[in-house]
Amino acid sequence: MILINAKKDVLYFTVLFLLFLTINSCNVKPESQPLPISVKSTLNLLQENPQFVMYMNFKNMRRTDFWKGNVSDSLLNAEKTFGSLLNTFKTATGASISDGLDELYYSNSWFGENAIVIKGVLDQNKLSAFLEKDSIFTVTKNADGINVYQMTDNGLYFYFRDNNTICASNYLKQLDVMLAVKDTSRSGILQNEKLYNSIQNIMYKDDIWMISSEKIFIKGIFQNFLQSTTGGKIEESDTAEISDSSSVVDSLALKKNLTIENLYKTFSSISFSVKMSNQLEMLIQCDCVNEESSKYLKSILNGIISVAKISSAGSKKNNSMKLLDDLRLNRYDNSVFIELNVNEKNIKELRNSNLLNAPE
C-alpha cells in the first residue's frame, strides 16, 4: 500500500513538474540564429549611424522550394524596379537575383546617402566592354590607382573591392570612406554598439533581415501598420524627442505617458526577418526599452488586430485582413514578436495586401 502511494506521489510530482515546464516554456524567448562571420566582417563597410540596414542572401534562398515555386518569377520583374539599383549591377556585371548575385547589403541615412555592398559571381569583362564603347558608364582612378566607376543615368559610384565584391554609394564621400576600410577595421556599424547588438538579437539572419533603431523611422512603420489595419494614424505634431536613457523612460514615466501616439518612442529597435524553406517564416520583432512598454505594446497590438478582425467580418474586399487570422503575437521580456507563416494557402493574400508597404 505504501509502495502504491509512493508511486502515485512520484507520478503526481512528475505531472506537476512537466506542467510547470510547459507553462513556463511558453515565454522563453527562442534562440536567435548566429550572425555569420562573413556578414559581421562586411558590416564595417556600412554607415555607422544609418536610418535602416538591410541584408539579403539570394544564394541561400535560391536553393529553397519556396523560392523555386513562388518567388523567382516575380523577382525577375523586381530587378527592373528596385530603384534601378539591382538593374545597374546586372547591366554592369551580368549578376542578377536569379543567377550570380549572392548577397546584398544596404544602408542609408537621413541625409540621403547610401552604402551598398553586393557579393557574387561578377563579370568585370562585361563592364570593360561597356567602357570601350563609351556608353552608360564612366571610370576614373582614385589616389591609390583604384578604378571608380559611375553609371551616368543614376549617378551611382562603385568599385570592385575584390573579384567577388562591389562597394557602391550615391555619394562619392561615402565611397571614399568605404575605400579606406580595411578587412580588419572596426568601423561602420561595428562602431555602433547599440545597433550592432540589435542586429545580434534578430531571430532570422540567414536569408533576409532589415532593422532600424531610429525613432522617426519606427514611427513610420508603426503608422503604416495602424493605417493598413484600422485606418488610424499618429498625429503629425507628435515628436520623437524622448531620450533612450532609463532615467527618462522609467516605469513611472511609462505609466503616465504611454499612449498609442507615443509608444514608438519606447522602442529600442524594430526588425523584419525571414526564414525561407518550403514556406516563408516572417517575423516583425519589436524590441522595447523595458518590460512594461513591451506589455503595453502587445496589448495595443492585440486590440488593433481584434478590432480589424471584427470590422472585416464578412468582407472580401481587403486581402490584408485575411492574413490577420494567421498572425501570431508573442511577448518575451522586452520583445514583442509578430509572426506569420506564408505558404501556398495565403501567399495570394500577402501579395495583394498593404501590410508590408514601406512607411510614407
PDB file of C-alpha atoms in Angstrom, residues 65-331:
ATOM      1  CA  ASP A  65      11.394  25.115 -52.568  1.00  0.00           C
ATOM      2  CA  PHE A  66       9.537  28.306 -51.665  1.00  0.00           C
ATOM      3  CA  TRP A  67      11.827  30.376 -53.877  1.00  0.00           C
ATOM      4  CA  LYS A  68      11.517  27.987 -56.800  1.00  0.00           C
ATOM      5  CA  GLY A  69       7.744  27.803 -56.557  1.00  0.00           C
ATOM      6  CA  ASN A  70       6.720  31.324 -55.570  1.00  0.00           C
ATOM      7  CA  VAL A  71       9.488  33.898 -55.715  1.00  0.00           C
ATOM      8  CA  SER A  72      11.840  33.536 -58.678  1.00  0.00           C
ATOM      9  CA  ASP A  73       9.445  34.674 -61.418  1.00  0.00           C
ATOM     10  CA  SER A  74       8.119  37.712 -59.554  1.00  0.00           C
ATOM     11  CA  LEU A  75      11.625  38.875 -58.594  1.00  0.00           C
ATOM     12  CA  LEU A  76      12.745  38.956 -62.206  1.00  0.00           C
ATOM     13  CA  ASN A  77      10.413  41.928 -62.610  1.00  0.00           C
ATOM     14  CA  ALA A  78      11.530  43.381 -59.277  1.00  0.00           C
ATOM     15  CA  GLU A  79      15.072  43.711 -60.652  1.00  0.00           C
ATOM     16  CA  LYS A  80      13.802  46.336 -63.057  1.00  0.00           C
ATOM     17  CA  THR A  81      12.043  48.375 -60.390  1.00  0.00           C
ATOM     18  CA  PHE A  82      14.277  48.134 -57.279  1.00  0.00           C
ATOM     19  CA  GLY A  83      15.220  51.799 -57.571  1.00  0.00           C
ATOM     20  CA  SER A  84      17.307  50.795 -60.646  1.00  0.00           C
ATOM     21  CA  LEU A  85      19.905  49.541 -58.157  1.00  0.00           C
ATOM     22  CA  LEU A  86      19.920  45.837 -58.981  1.00  0.00           C
ATOM     23  CA  ASN A  87      19.421  46.575 -62.651  1.00  0.00           C
ATOM     24  CA  THR A  88      22.575  48.717 -62.594  1.00  0.00           C
ATOM     25  CA  PHE A  89      24.686  45.851 -61.271  1.00  0.00           C
ATOM     26  CA  LYS A  90      23.044  43.391 -63.643  1.00  0.00           C
ATOM     27  CA  THR A  91      23.937  45.641 -66.564  1.00  0.00           C
ATOM     28  CA  ALA A  92      27.493  46.148 -65.314  1.00  0.00           C
ATOM     29  CA  THR A  93      28.407  42.578 -64.342  1.00  0.00           C
ATOM     30  CA  GLY A  94      25.671  40.219 -65.527  1.00  0.00           C
ATOM     31  CA  ALA A  95      24.870  39.224 -61.918  1.00  0.00           C
ATOM     32  CA  SER A  96      21.154  39.071 -61.148  1.00  0.00           C
ATOM     33  CA  ILE A  97      18.878  37.915 -58.349  1.00  0.00           C
ATOM     34  CA  SER A  98      18.191  34.711 -60.215  1.00  0.00           C
ATOM     35  CA  ASP A  99      21.824  33.985 -61.117  1.00  0.00           C
ATOM     36  CA  GLY A 100      25.144  35.335 -59.905  1.00  0.00           C
ATOM     37  CA  LEU A 101      24.068  37.816 -57.221  1.00  0.00           C
ATOM     38  CA  ASP A 102      24.622  36.102 -53.866  1.00  0.00           C
ATOM     39  CA  GLU A 103      24.362  38.793 -51.178  1.00  0.00           C
ATOM     40  CA  LEU A 104      23.135  42.377 -50.894  1.00  0.00           C
ATOM     41  CA  TYR A 105      23.918  44.761 -48.015  1.00  0.00           C
ATOM     42  CA  TYR A 106      22.215  48.162 -47.952  1.00  0.00           C
ATOM     43  CA  SER A 107      22.097  51.074 -45.514  1.00  0.00           C
ATOM     44  CA  ASN A 108      21.034  54.684 -45.823  1.00  0.00           C
ATOM     45  CA  SER A 109      20.959  57.829 -43.708  1.00  0.00           C
ATOM     46  CA  TRP A 110      18.548  60.695 -43.132  1.00  0.00           C
ATOM     47  CA  PHE A 111      20.690  62.868 -45.405  1.00  0.00           C
ATOM     48  CA  GLY A 112      20.046  60.627 -48.394  1.00  0.00           C
ATOM     49  CA  GLU A 113      23.396  58.920 -48.866  1.00  0.00           C
ATOM     50  CA  ASN A 114      23.530  55.149 -49.001  1.00  0.00           C
ATOM     51  CA  ALA A 115      26.134  52.426 -48.676  1.00  0.00           C
ATOM     52  CA  ILE A 116      25.791  49.241 -50.728  1.00  0.00           C
ATOM     53  CA  VAL A 117      27.775  46.028 -50.870  1.00  0.00           C
ATOM     54  CA  ILE A 118      26.994  43.204 -53.286  1.00  0.00           C
ATOM     55  CA  LYS A 119      28.719  39.852 -53.481  1.00  0.00           C
ATOM     56  CA  GLY A 120      28.540  37.160 -56.112  1.00  0.00           C
ATOM     57  CA  VAL A 121      29.868  35.995 -59.450  1.00  0.00           C
ATOM     58  CA  LEU A 122      30.779  39.327 -61.063  1.00  0.00           C
ATOM     59  CA  ASP A 123      31.977  39.619 -64.656  1.00  0.00           C
ATOM     60  CA  GLN A 124      34.356  42.602 -64.832  1.00  0.00           C
ATOM     61  CA  ASN A 125      34.935  41.973 -68.542  1.00  0.00           C
ATOM     62  CA  LYS A 126      31.322  42.897 -69.212  1.00  0.00           C
ATOM     63  CA  LEU A 127      31.913  46.316 -67.642  1.00  0.00           C
ATOM     64  CA  SER A 128      35.152  46.762 -69.590  1.00  0.00           C
ATOM     65  CA  ALA A 129      33.247  46.122 -72.820  1.00  0.00           C
ATOM     66  CA  PHE A 130      30.783  48.881 -71.928  1.00  0.00           C
ATOM     67  CA  LEU A 131      33.616  51.330 -71.247  1.00  0.00           C
ATOM     68  CA  GLU A 132      35.248  50.627 -74.612  1.00  0.00           C
ATOM     69  CA  LYS A 133      32.006  51.683 -76.278  1.00  0.00           C
ATOM     70  CA  ASP A 134      31.964  54.919 -74.227  1.00  0.00           C
ATOM     71  CA  SER A 135      28.443  54.133 -73.113  1.00  0.00           C
ATOM     72  CA  ILE A 136      26.491  54.458 -69.870  1.00  0.00           C
ATOM     73  CA  PHE A 137      29.472  54.032 -67.512  1.00  0.00           C
ATOM     74  CA  THR A 138      32.442  56.294 -66.820  1.00  0.00           C
ATOM     75  CA  VAL A 139      35.642  55.427 -64.946  1.00  0.00           C
ATOM     76  CA  THR A 140      38.287  57.395 -63.044  1.00  0.00           C
ATOM     77  CA  LYS A 141      41.183  56.368 -60.802  1.00  0.00           C
ATOM     78  CA  ASN A 142      41.457  57.458 -57.184  1.00  0.00           C
ATOM     79  CA  ALA A 143      44.721  58.448 -55.484  1.00  0.00           C
ATOM     80  CA  ASP A 144      45.588  54.783 -54.886  1.00  0.00           C
ATOM     81  CA  GLY A 145      45.025  53.845 -58.517  1.00  0.00           C
ATOM     82  CA  ILE A 146      41.736  52.020 -57.907  1.00  0.00           C
ATOM     83  CA  ASN A 147      39.123  52.265 -60.666  1.00  0.00           C
ATOM     84  CA  VAL A 148      35.983  54.097 -59.522  1.00  0.00           C
ATOM     85  CA  TYR A 149      33.020  53.675 -61.857  1.00  0.00           C
ATOM     86  CA  GLN A 150      29.870  55.744 -62.219  1.00  0.00           C
ATOM     87  CA  MET A 151      26.642  54.982 -64.018  1.00  0.00           C
ATOM     88  CA  THR A 152      25.726  58.210 -65.756  1.00  0.00           C
ATOM     89  CA  ASP A 153      21.932  57.955 -65.646  1.00  0.00           C
ATOM     90  CA  ASN A 154      21.591  57.485 -61.867  1.00  0.00           C
ATOM     91  CA  GLY A 155      24.936  58.792 -60.578  1.00  0.00           C
ATOM     92  CA  LEU A 156      25.792  55.639 -58.640  1.00  0.00           C
ATOM     93  CA  TYR A 157      29.504  55.314 -57.805  1.00  0.00           C
ATOM     94  CA  PHE A 158      31.067  51.892 -57.277  1.00  0.00           C
ATOM     95  CA  TYR A 159      34.323  49.950 -57.269  1.00  0.00           C
ATOM     96  CA  PHE A 160      35.424  46.325 -57.181  1.00  0.00           C
ATOM     97  CA  ARG A 161      36.746  45.570 -53.698  1.00  0.00           C
ATOM     98  CA  ASP A 162      37.784  42.145 -54.955  1.00  0.00           C
ATOM     99  CA  ASN A 163      36.732  39.809 -57.766  1.00  0.00           C
ATOM    100  CA  ASN A 164      33.504  38.906 -55.962  1.00  0.00           C
ATOM    101  CA  THR A 165      32.607  42.145 -54.136  1.00  0.00           C
ATOM    102  CA  ILE A 166      31.346  45.545 -55.260  1.00  0.00           C
ATOM    103  CA  CYS A 167      31.009  48.559 -52.945  1.00  0.00           C
ATOM    104  CA  ALA A 168      28.740  51.391 -54.057  1.00  0.00           C
ATOM    105  CA  SER A 169      27.142  54.660 -52.966  1.00  0.00           C
ATOM    106  CA  ASN A 170      25.267  57.578 -54.431  1.00  0.00           C
ATOM    107  CA  TYR A 171      27.694  59.886 -52.560  1.00  0.00           C
ATOM    108  CA  LEU A 172      31.355  59.971 -53.533  1.00  0.00           C
ATOM    109  CA  LYS A 173      32.386  60.854 -49.952  1.00  0.00           C
ATOM    110  CA  GLN A 174      30.728  57.694 -48.658  1.00  0.00           C
ATOM    111  CA  LEU A 175      32.542  55.660 -51.305  1.00  0.00           C
ATOM    112  CA  ASP A 176      35.824  57.229 -50.142  1.00  0.00           C
ATOM    113  CA  VAL A 177      35.028  56.040 -46.614  1.00  0.00           C
ATOM    114  CA  MET A 178      34.441  52.503 -47.907  1.00  0.00           C
ATOM    115  CA  LEU A 179      37.673  52.602 -49.922  1.00  0.00           C
ATOM    116  CA  ALA A 180      39.619  53.423 -46.757  1.00  0.00           C
ATOM    117  CA  VAL A 181      38.195  50.486 -44.758  1.00  0.00           C
ATOM    118  CA  LYS A 182      40.491  47.513 -44.241  1.00  0.00           C
ATOM    119  CA  ASP A 183      39.195  43.976 -43.761  1.00  0.00           C
ATOM    120  CA  THR A 184      40.203  44.082 -40.096  1.00  0.00           C
ATOM    121  CA  SER A 185      38.883  47.600 -39.448  1.00  0.00           C
ATOM    122  CA  ARG A 186      36.424  48.099 -36.625  1.00  0.00           C
ATOM    123  CA  SER A 187      34.426  50.718 -38.490  1.00  0.00           C
ATOM    124  CA  GLY A 188      30.912  51.408 -39.755  1.00  0.00           C
ATOM    125  CA  ILE A 189      28.146  49.579 -37.905  1.00  0.00           C
ATOM    126  CA  LEU A 190      30.714  47.728 -35.787  1.00  0.00           C
ATOM    127  CA  GLN A 191      31.332  51.064 -34.031  1.00  0.00           C
ATOM    128  CA  ASN A 192      27.618  51.490 -33.271  1.00  0.00           C
ATOM    129  CA  GLU A 193      27.293  49.163 -30.288  1.00  0.00           C
ATOM    130  CA  LYS A 194      23.567  49.750 -29.816  1.00  0.00           C
ATOM    131  CA  LEU A 195      22.659  48.957 -33.421  1.00  0.00           C
ATOM    132  CA  TYR A 196      25.102  46.052 -33.639  1.00  0.00           C
ATOM    133  CA  ASN A 197      23.603  44.454 -30.509  1.00  0.00           C
ATOM    134  CA  SER A 198      20.129  44.882 -32.018  1.00  0.00           C
ATOM    135  CA  ILE A 199      21.316  43.100 -35.165  1.00  0.00           C
ATOM    136  CA  GLN A 200      22.649  40.290 -32.986  1.00  0.00           C
ATOM    137  CA  ASN A 201      19.159  39.941 -31.462  1.00  0.00           C
ATOM    138  CA  ILE A 202      17.413  39.448 -34.823  1.00  0.00           C
ATOM    139  CA  MET A 203      15.929  35.944 -34.912  1.00  0.00           C
ATOM    140  CA  TYR A 204      16.461  35.004 -38.570  1.00  0.00           C
ATOM    141  CA  LYS A 205      19.793  36.150 -40.009  1.00  0.00           C
ATOM    142  CA  ASP A 206      20.492  33.744 -42.881  1.00  0.00           C
ATOM    143  CA  ASP A 207      18.087  34.910 -45.615  1.00  0.00           C
ATOM    144  CA  ILE A 208      16.557  38.390 -45.209  1.00  0.00           C
ATOM    145  CA  TRP A 209      16.619  40.934 -42.415  1.00  0.00           C
ATOM    146  CA  MET A 210      16.016  44.654 -42.058  1.00  0.00           C
ATOM    147  CA  ILE A 211      16.407  46.744 -38.930  1.00  0.00           C
ATOM    148  CA  SER A 212      16.136  50.296 -37.644  1.00  0.00           C
ATOM    149  CA  SER A 213      16.764  51.869 -34.252  1.00  0.00           C
ATOM    150  CA  GLU A 214      15.756  55.352 -35.438  1.00  0.00           C
ATOM    151  CA  LYS A 215      12.612  56.584 -33.678  1.00  0.00           C
ATOM    152  CA  ILE A 216      11.184  58.564 -36.608  1.00  0.00           C
ATOM    153  CA  PHE A 217      11.622  55.641 -38.988  1.00  0.00           C
ATOM    154  CA  ILE A 218       9.968  53.325 -36.442  1.00  0.00           C
ATOM    155  CA  LYS A 219       7.109  55.804 -36.196  1.00  0.00           C
ATOM    156  CA  GLY A 220       6.595  55.497 -39.953  1.00  0.00           C
ATOM    157  CA  ILE A 221       6.434  51.708 -39.749  1.00  0.00           C
ATOM    158  CA  PHE A 222       4.014  51.824 -36.811  1.00  0.00           C
ATOM    159  CA  GLN A 223       1.921  54.428 -38.644  1.00  0.00           C
ATOM    160  CA  ASN A 224       1.724  52.221 -41.725  1.00  0.00           C
ATOM    161  CA  PHE A 225       0.588  49.250 -39.628  1.00  0.00           C
ATOM    162  CA  LEU A 226      -2.140  51.350 -38.000  1.00  0.00           C
ATOM    163  CA  GLN A 227      -3.388  52.668 -41.327  1.00  0.00           C
ATOM    164  CA  SER A 228      -3.378  49.266 -43.020  1.00  0.00           C
ATOM    165  CA  THR A 229      -5.331  47.568 -40.215  1.00  0.00           C
ATOM    166  CA  THR A 230      -7.584  50.170 -38.600  1.00  0.00           C
ATOM    167  CA  GLY A 231      -7.316  53.353 -40.645  1.00  0.00           C
ATOM    168  CA  GLY A 232      -5.927  55.145 -37.584  1.00  0.00           C
ATOM    169  CA  LYS A 233      -2.909  57.426 -37.563  1.00  0.00           C
ATOM    170  CA  ILE A 234      -0.355  59.074 -35.299  1.00  0.00           C
ATOM    171  CA  GLU A 235      -0.682  62.843 -35.116  1.00  0.00           C
ATOM    172  CA  GLU A 236       1.980  64.715 -37.079  1.00  0.00           C
ATOM    173  CA  SER A 237       2.631  67.029 -34.115  1.00  0.00           C
ATOM    174  CA  ASP A 238       3.938  64.097 -32.113  1.00  0.00           C
ATOM    175  CA  THR A 239       7.744  64.086 -31.989  1.00  0.00           C
ATOM    176  CA  ALA A 240      10.441  61.607 -31.075  1.00  0.00           C
ATOM    177  CA  GLU A 241      12.410  63.675 -28.601  1.00  0.00           C
ATOM    178  CA  ILE A 242      12.290  61.065 -25.844  1.00  0.00           C
ATOM    179  CA  SER A 243      15.699  60.024 -24.560  1.00  0.00           C
ATOM    180  CA  ASP A 244      16.917  56.449 -24.583  1.00  0.00           C
ATOM    181  CA  SER A 245      18.187  56.812 -21.030  1.00  0.00           C
ATOM    182  CA  SER A 246      16.437  54.788 -18.352  1.00  0.00           C
ATOM    183  CA  SER A 247      16.022  57.915 -16.216  1.00  0.00           C
ATOM    184  CA  VAL A 248      13.587  59.325 -18.769  1.00  0.00           C
ATOM    185  CA  VAL A 249      11.710  56.166 -19.688  1.00  0.00           C
ATOM    186  CA  ASP A 250      11.457  54.720 -16.209  1.00  0.00           C
ATOM    187  CA  SER A 251       8.363  52.848 -15.083  1.00  0.00           C
ATOM    188  CA  LEU A 252       6.595  55.895 -13.625  1.00  0.00           C
ATOM    189  CA  ALA A 253       7.023  57.888 -16.813  1.00  0.00           C
ATOM    190  CA  LEU A 254       5.795  54.978 -18.883  1.00  0.00           C
ATOM    191  CA  LYS A 255       2.679  54.539 -16.755  1.00  0.00           C
ATOM    192  CA  LYS A 256       1.887  58.203 -17.213  1.00  0.00           C
ATOM    193  CA  ASN A 257       2.855  58.771 -20.831  1.00  0.00           C
ATOM    194  CA  LEU A 258       2.451  55.512 -22.746  1.00  0.00           C
ATOM    195  CA  THR A 259      -0.227  56.044 -25.362  1.00  0.00           C
ATOM    196  CA  ILE A 260      -0.770  54.704 -28.827  1.00  0.00           C
ATOM    197  CA  GLU A 261       0.610  58.008 -30.153  1.00  0.00           C
ATOM    198  CA  ASN A 262       3.974  57.892 -28.384  1.00  0.00           C
ATOM    199  CA  LEU A 263       4.508  54.172 -27.874  1.00  0.00           C
ATOM    200  CA  TYR A 264       7.034  54.011 -30.720  1.00  0.00           C
ATOM    201  CA  LYS A 265       9.370  56.230 -28.676  1.00  0.00           C
ATOM    202  CA  THR A 266       9.969  53.375 -26.252  1.00  0.00           C
ATOM    203  CA  PHE A 267      11.251  51.039 -28.994  1.00  0.00           C
ATOM    204  CA  SER A 268      14.932  50.176 -28.900  1.00  0.00           C
ATOM    205  CA  SER A 269      14.663  48.795 -32.427  1.00  0.00           C
ATOM    206  CA  ILE A 270      12.296  47.187 -34.870  1.00  0.00           C
ATOM    207  CA  SER A 271      13.328  44.477 -37.295  1.00  0.00           C
ATOM    208  CA  PHE A 272      11.834  42.347 -40.035  1.00  0.00           C
ATOM    209  CA  SER A 273      13.389  38.973 -40.776  1.00  0.00           C
ATOM    210  CA  VAL A 274      12.584  35.971 -42.930  1.00  0.00           C
ATOM    211  CA  LYS A 275      13.469  32.300 -42.879  1.00  0.00           C
ATOM    212  CA  MET A 276      12.821  30.550 -46.188  1.00  0.00           C
ATOM    213  CA  SER A 277      12.389  26.800 -46.719  1.00  0.00           C
ATOM    214  CA  ASN A 278       9.303  25.135 -48.207  1.00  0.00           C
ATOM    215  CA  GLN A 279       7.433  28.073 -46.682  1.00  0.00           C
ATOM    216  CA  LEU A 280       8.229  31.619 -45.589  1.00  0.00           C
ATOM    217  CA  GLU A 281       8.526  32.307 -41.861  1.00  0.00           C
ATOM    218  CA  MET A 282       8.191  36.071 -41.387  1.00  0.00           C
ATOM    219  CA  LEU A 283       8.873  37.890 -38.138  1.00  0.00           C
ATOM    220  CA  ILE A 284       8.439  41.508 -37.104  1.00  0.00           C
ATOM    221  CA  GLN A 285      10.428  41.913 -33.908  1.00  0.00           C
ATOM    222  CA  CYS A 286       9.810  44.944 -31.683  1.00  0.00           C
ATOM    223  CA  ASP A 287      12.477  45.359 -29.005  1.00  0.00           C
ATOM    224  CA  CYS A 288      11.408  47.814 -26.293  1.00  0.00           C
ATOM    225  CA  VAL A 289      13.378  49.710 -23.657  1.00  0.00           C
ATOM    226  CA  ASN A 290      11.839  47.702 -20.814  1.00  0.00           C
ATOM    227  CA  GLU A 291       9.304  45.013 -19.993  1.00  0.00           C
ATOM    228  CA  GLU A 292       6.470  47.373 -19.136  1.00  0.00           C
ATOM    229  CA  SER A 293       6.491  49.023 -22.538  1.00  0.00           C
ATOM    230  CA  SER A 294       6.573  45.607 -24.256  1.00  0.00           C
ATOM    231  CA  LYS A 295       3.498  44.554 -22.259  1.00  0.00           C
ATOM    232  CA  TYR A 296       1.719  47.714 -23.326  1.00  0.00           C
ATOM    233  CA  LEU A 297       2.748  47.232 -26.944  1.00  0.00           C
ATOM    234  CA  LYS A 298       1.376  43.697 -27.000  1.00  0.00           C
ATOM    235  CA  SER A 299      -1.936  44.850 -25.525  1.00  0.00           C
ATOM    236  CA  ILE A 300      -2.181  47.619 -28.128  1.00  0.00           C
ATOM    237  CA  LEU A 301      -1.403  45.233 -30.985  1.00  0.00           C
ATOM    238  CA  ASN A 302      -3.893  42.693 -29.640  1.00  0.00           C
ATOM    239  CA  GLY A 303      -6.538  45.398 -29.629  1.00  0.00           C
ATOM    240  CA  ILE A 304      -5.686  46.619 -33.124  1.00  0.00           C
ATOM    241  CA  ILE A 305      -5.804  43.106 -34.567  1.00  0.00           C
ATOM    242  CA  SER A 306      -9.064  42.287 -32.767  1.00  0.00           C
ATOM    243  CA  VAL A 307     -10.749  45.468 -33.994  1.00  0.00           C
ATOM    244  CA  ALA A 308      -9.510  44.817 -37.533  1.00  0.00           C
ATOM    245  CA  LYS A 309     -10.899  41.273 -37.473  1.00  0.00           C
ATOM    246  CA  ILE A 310     -14.296  42.446 -36.232  1.00  0.00           C
ATOM    247  CA  SER A 311     -14.528  45.292 -38.733  1.00  0.00           C
ATOM    248  CA  SER A 312     -13.621  42.996 -41.627  1.00  0.00           C
ATOM    249  CA  ALA A 313     -16.044  40.221 -40.697  1.00  0.00           C
ATOM    250  CA  GLY A 314     -17.887  39.135 -43.833  1.00  0.00           C
ATOM    251  CA  SER A 315     -15.880  41.467 -46.047  1.00  0.00           C
ATOM    252  CA  LYS A 316     -13.954  40.159 -49.060  1.00  0.00           C
ATOM    253  CA  LYS A 317     -12.552  43.478 -50.204  1.00  0.00           C
ATOM    254  CA  ASN A 318      -9.415  43.765 -48.098  1.00  0.00           C
ATOM    255  CA  ASN A 319      -6.990  40.893 -48.651  1.00  0.00           C
ATOM    256  CA  SER A 320      -4.711  42.019 -45.829  1.00  0.00           C
ATOM    257  CA  MET A 321      -7.459  41.314 -43.295  1.00  0.00           C
ATOM    258  CA  LYS A 322      -7.468  37.631 -44.215  1.00  0.00           C
ATOM    259  CA  LEU A 323      -3.857  37.435 -43.099  1.00  0.00           C
ATOM    260  CA  LEU A 324      -4.749  38.630 -39.605  1.00  0.00           C
ATOM    261  CA  ASP A 325      -6.175  35.216 -38.785  1.00  0.00           C
ATOM    262  CA  ASP A 326      -2.739  33.707 -39.406  1.00  0.00           C
ATOM    263  CA  LEU A 327      -0.790  36.228 -37.311  1.00  0.00           C
ATOM    264  CA  ARG A 328       0.746  35.087 -34.030  1.00  0.00           C
ATOM    265  CA  LEU A 329       1.543  37.610 -31.324  1.00  0.00           C
ATOM    266  CA  ASN A 330       4.032  36.728 -28.568  1.00  0.00           C
ATOM    267  CA  ARG A 331       5.966  38.634 -25.929  1.00  0.00           C
TER     268      ARG A 331
END
